[in-house]
Short mmCIF file of C-alpha atoms in Angstrom, two decimals:
data_model
loop_
_atom_site.label_atom_id
_atom_site.label_comp_id
_atom_site.label_asym_id
_atom_site.label_seq_id
_atom_site.Cartn_x
_atom_site.Cartn_y
_atom_site.Cartn_z
CA MET A 1 74.61 86.43 128.81
CA ILE A 2 71.59 87.88 126.98
CA MET A 3 70.63 91.46 127.73
CA VAL A 4 67.62 93.40 126.59
CA ASN A 5 68.44 96.20 124.24
CA ASN A 6 67.69 99.87 125.26
CA MET A 7 67.31 98.90 128.92
CA GLU A 8 67.69 102.47 130.02
CA GLU A 9 64.69 103.59 127.84
CA LYS A 10 62.21 101.16 129.42
CA GLU A 11 60.31 101.60 132.71
CA THR A 12 61.49 99.19 135.36
CA LEU A 13 59.31 97.24 137.71
CA ARG A 14 60.66 99.23 140.61
CA GLN A 15 59.48 102.48 138.89
CA TYR A 16 56.20 100.93 138.01
CA LEU A 17 55.40 99.81 141.54
CA THR A 18 56.19 103.24 143.05
CA TYR A 19 52.84 104.45 141.75
CA ASN A 20 50.77 101.27 140.96
CA LYS A 21 48.82 100.05 144.08
CA ASP A 22 46.46 97.63 142.42
CA GLU A 23 46.94 94.42 144.29
CA HIS A 24 45.13 92.29 141.71
CA GLU A 25 47.26 93.61 138.90
CA ILE A 26 50.50 93.16 140.77
CA ASP A 27 49.57 89.53 141.50
CA LYS A 28 48.90 89.07 137.79
CA ILE A 29 52.23 90.61 136.99
CA PHE A 30 54.13 88.16 139.23
CA MET A 31 52.10 85.24 137.88
CA ASP A 32 53.21 86.25 134.36
CA LEU A 33 56.79 86.61 135.48
CA ASP A 34 56.69 83.28 137.14
CA ARG A 35 55.48 81.65 133.86
CA GLN A 36 58.32 83.30 132.03
CA LEU A 37 60.83 82.00 134.63
CA LYS A 38 59.44 78.45 134.36
CA HIS A 39 59.73 78.58 130.62
CA LEU A 40 63.31 79.82 130.75
CA HIS A 41 64.23 77.10 133.28
CA LYS A 42 62.79 74.43 130.97
CA LYS A 43 64.99 75.77 128.13
CA GLY A 44 68.05 75.64 130.39
CA TYR A 45 68.32 79.35 130.99
CA TYR A 46 68.07 81.44 134.17
CA VAL A 47 67.83 85.07 135.24
CA SER A 48 71.36 86.04 136.08
CA GLU A 49 70.36 89.23 137.85
CA LEU A 50 66.82 89.17 139.27
CA ASN A 51 65.55 92.30 140.97
CA SER A 52 63.03 95.13 140.32
CA ASP A 53 65.58 97.15 138.24
CA THR A 54 66.23 94.33 135.77
CA ILE A 55 62.57 93.56 135.06
CA LEU A 56 61.31 95.87 132.28
CA LEU A 57 57.90 97.08 131.16
CA GLU A 58 57.13 95.75 127.66
CA LYS A 59 53.47 96.61 127.31
CA ASN A 60 51.33 98.90 129.54
CA LYS A 61 47.88 97.59 130.22
CA VAL A 62 46.39 100.86 128.94
CA ASP A 63 47.76 100.02 125.54
CA THR A 64 46.57 96.38 125.40
CA SER A 65 43.40 94.43 126.18
CA SER A 66 45.23 92.68 129.03
CA ASP A 67 44.11 93.38 132.62
CA HIS A 68 47.74 93.80 133.65
CA SER A 69 50.86 95.35 132.31
CA LEU A 70 53.47 92.90 130.81
CA PHE A 71 57.06 92.80 132.00
CA SER A 72 60.09 90.76 131.03
CA PHE A 73 63.53 89.84 132.46
CA ALA A 74 66.34 91.86 131.12
CA SER A 75 69.25 89.64 132.13
CA ILE A 76 69.12 86.04 131.04
CA ALA A 77 72.02 83.53 130.76
CA LYS A 78 72.59 79.87 130.02
CA SER A 79 72.52 77.96 133.27
CA ARG A 80 75.69 76.19 134.39
CA ASN A 81 74.34 75.02 137.73
CA LYS A 82 70.60 74.47 137.34
CA GLU A 83 69.88 73.32 140.84
CA VAL A 84 71.46 76.35 142.50
CA GLU A 85 70.57 78.98 139.88
CA PHE A 86 66.93 77.86 139.42
CA SER A 87 66.44 77.76 143.15
CA ASP A 88 67.91 81.22 143.56
CA ASN A 89 65.58 82.58 140.85
CA ILE A 90 62.47 81.18 142.54
CA THR A 91 63.55 82.46 145.95
CA ASP A 92 64.40 85.97 144.60
CA LEU A 93 61.15 86.34 142.62
CA SER A 94 59.26 85.22 145.74
CA LYS A 95 60.97 87.78 147.88
CA LEU A 96 60.30 90.45 145.30
CA ALA A 97 56.63 89.54 145.22
CA ILE A 98 56.47 89.69 149.04
CA GLY A 99 57.98 93.11 149.17
CA ALA A 100 55.56 94.32 146.55
CA PHE A 101 52.53 93.07 148.52
CA LEU A 102 53.78 94.53 151.76
CA SER A 103 54.61 97.94 150.59
CA PHE A 104 51.30 99.15 149.13
CA GLY A 105 50.87 101.93 151.62
CA ASN A 106 54.45 103.10 152.21
CA GLY A 107 56.26 102.89 148.89
CA PHE A 108 57.81 99.95 147.14
CA SER A 109 60.87 98.19 148.63
CA ASP A 110 62.81 95.50 146.69
CA TYR A 111 63.00 92.52 149.10
CA SER A 112 64.92 90.45 146.53
CA GLN A 113 68.07 91.96 148.12
CA LEU A 114 66.94 91.12 151.65
CA ASP A 115 68.45 88.27 153.63
CA THR A 116 66.13 85.33 153.48
CA ASN A 117 66.70 84.57 157.17
CA TYR A 118 65.10 87.99 158.09
CA LEU A 119 61.87 87.04 156.21
CA LYS A 120 61.98 83.58 157.86
CA LYS A 121 62.09 85.30 161.32
CA TYR A 122 59.02 87.48 160.65
CA PHE A 123 57.13 85.60 158.09
CA ASN A 124 54.30 84.50 160.45
CA GLU A 125 53.66 88.14 161.35
CA ILE A 126 53.47 89.33 157.71
CA ALA A 127 51.83 86.34 156.21
CA VAL A 128 48.27 87.70 156.64
CA TYR A 129 49.09 90.55 154.27
CA ILE A 130 50.37 88.25 151.48
CA PRO A 131 47.97 86.71 148.95
CA ASN A 132 48.46 82.98 148.52
CA ASN A 133 50.85 83.02 151.51
CA GLU A 134 51.00 79.18 151.65
CA TYR A 135 53.09 79.12 148.53
CA PHE A 136 55.49 81.83 149.92
CA ALA A 137 55.67 80.03 153.27
CA ASN A 138 56.89 76.88 151.48
CA VAL A 139 59.59 78.85 149.64
CA ILE A 140 60.80 81.03 152.53
CA LEU A 141 60.25 78.79 155.58
CA ASN A 142 60.61 75.36 154.07
CA ASP A 143 63.20 76.22 151.37
CA ASP A 144 60.86 74.47 148.84
CA THR A 145 62.17 76.00 145.56
CA SER A 146 61.06 73.24 143.27
CA SER A 147 57.60 74.67 142.50
CA TYR A 148 56.35 77.76 140.71
CA TYR A 149 53.91 80.34 141.93
CA SER A 150 51.80 80.14 138.75
CA ASP A 151 51.40 76.43 139.09
CA TYR A 152 50.36 76.82 142.78
CA VAL A 153 47.71 79.44 141.91
CA ASN A 154 46.34 77.44 139.03
CA ASN A 155 46.00 74.41 141.28
CA GLN A 156 44.10 76.48 143.81
CA ILE A 157 41.54 77.77 141.37
CA GLY A 158 38.14 76.45 142.18
CA SER A 159 39.23 75.10 145.55
CA ASN A 160 39.00 76.71 148.95
CA SER A 161 37.40 79.81 147.36
CA LYS A 162 35.89 80.99 150.59
CA GLY A 163 39.23 80.73 152.51
CA LYS A 164 41.02 82.56 149.63
CA ALA A 165 38.38 85.28 149.70
CA VAL A 166 38.95 85.84 153.37
CA GLN A 167 42.71 85.90 152.89
CA LYS A 168 42.42 88.42 150.03
CA MET A 169 40.23 90.63 152.20
CA LYS A 170 42.83 90.54 154.96
CA ALA A 171 45.49 91.37 152.47
CA THR A 172 43.63 94.45 151.27
CA GLU A 173 43.24 95.64 154.91
CA TYR A 174 46.94 96.61 154.86
CA GLY A 175 45.97 100.24 154.95
CA LYS A 176 44.03 99.72 158.21
CA MET A 177 46.85 98.13 160.15
CA TYR A 178 47.73 101.26 161.91
CA THR A 179 44.67 100.98 164.05
CA ARG A 180 45.90 97.76 165.59
CA ASP A 181 47.84 97.17 168.75
CA ASP A 182 50.77 95.62 166.85
CA GLU A 183 51.51 98.81 164.83
CA ALA A 184 55.02 99.24 166.20
CA ALA A 185 55.99 95.70 165.47
CA PHE A 186 54.63 95.65 161.87
CA VAL A 187 56.27 98.99 161.09
CA GLN A 188 59.59 97.53 162.19
CA ILE A 189 59.13 94.48 160.08
CA VAL A 190 58.25 96.45 156.99
CA PHE A 191 60.75 99.28 157.26
CA TYR A 192 63.77 97.70 158.70
CA PRO A 193 64.50 95.99 155.32
CA VAL A 194 64.30 99.35 153.56
CA ILE A 195 67.30 100.57 155.66
CA ILE A 196 69.24 97.29 154.98
CA ILE A 197 68.50 97.43 151.21
CA SER A 198 69.54 101.15 151.18
CA ILE A 199 72.89 100.34 152.80
CA ILE A 200 73.48 97.45 150.38
CA THR A 201 72.79 99.79 147.45
CA VAL A 202 75.14 102.53 148.74
CA ILE A 203 77.93 99.97 149.26
CA ALA A 204 77.42 98.56 145.70
CA VAL A 205 77.58 101.99 144.18
CA LEU A 206 80.72 102.95 146.19
CA SER A 207 82.31 99.74 145.20
CA LYS A 208 81.81 100.46 141.53
CA ILE A 209 83.10 103.99 141.82
CA LEU A 210 86.26 102.99 143.74
CA ASN A 211 87.01 100.19 141.41
#
C-alpha cells in the first residue's frame, strides 16, 4: 500500500471543509478528486481508505492561480478485485461529496461512513440541495458505479444550462431551508447521520485502544 509521507502535517479535507463554505470551489475539488480516482483506476490502483481524513491538501488556492485548492488521496493500493474496489471508491467519493454539499450551514459531516441505504431512503428529499443530483441519484439509487462524476459534468457542459442554473440556485438556498414547512424533516435527514458517524468513530477508537 502506498501512503503519503508526513500525513499528519498536512491539512485534511475534513479540516478544510469545516471552514470553507464555497459551493463552487467544493464542486471543483470533488471534480478534481474524481479525475484522480479515474486515473488511478485506469492504472489498476484504488483508494484503500477513502474518507475526509485520508484526503490531504497539497496546494491551497491562495498559493496558486487555480480557482480551487488541490487535494490528493493519501492511501493508495494495487487493486486485487477491481470490480468491487473501484465500485466502492466511486460510491464512497459520491457519499463524501453529498455530505459536503448538505452541510454548508451546519458544519461538515463525512457521509462516506454512512450506510448507503440511509441515503437511498431520503435521497429524493435531499436531491434539490445537491448540484448535478442526477449523477448522484444514479450512484446511490441505481447502484450505477461504472461512471465518474467528472465525466458526467463534462458531458453536461453546454446542455440544459437553464435547468442547471435553476438547480444551482436551489442548492445555494440551503441556508433558507429553515423557513419552510419541512424544516423538521430536513433537520432529521441531515443530523441523524452525524450521530451515526460519531458512534462509528467512537467504536473504532475504542477497538484500537482495547486491541
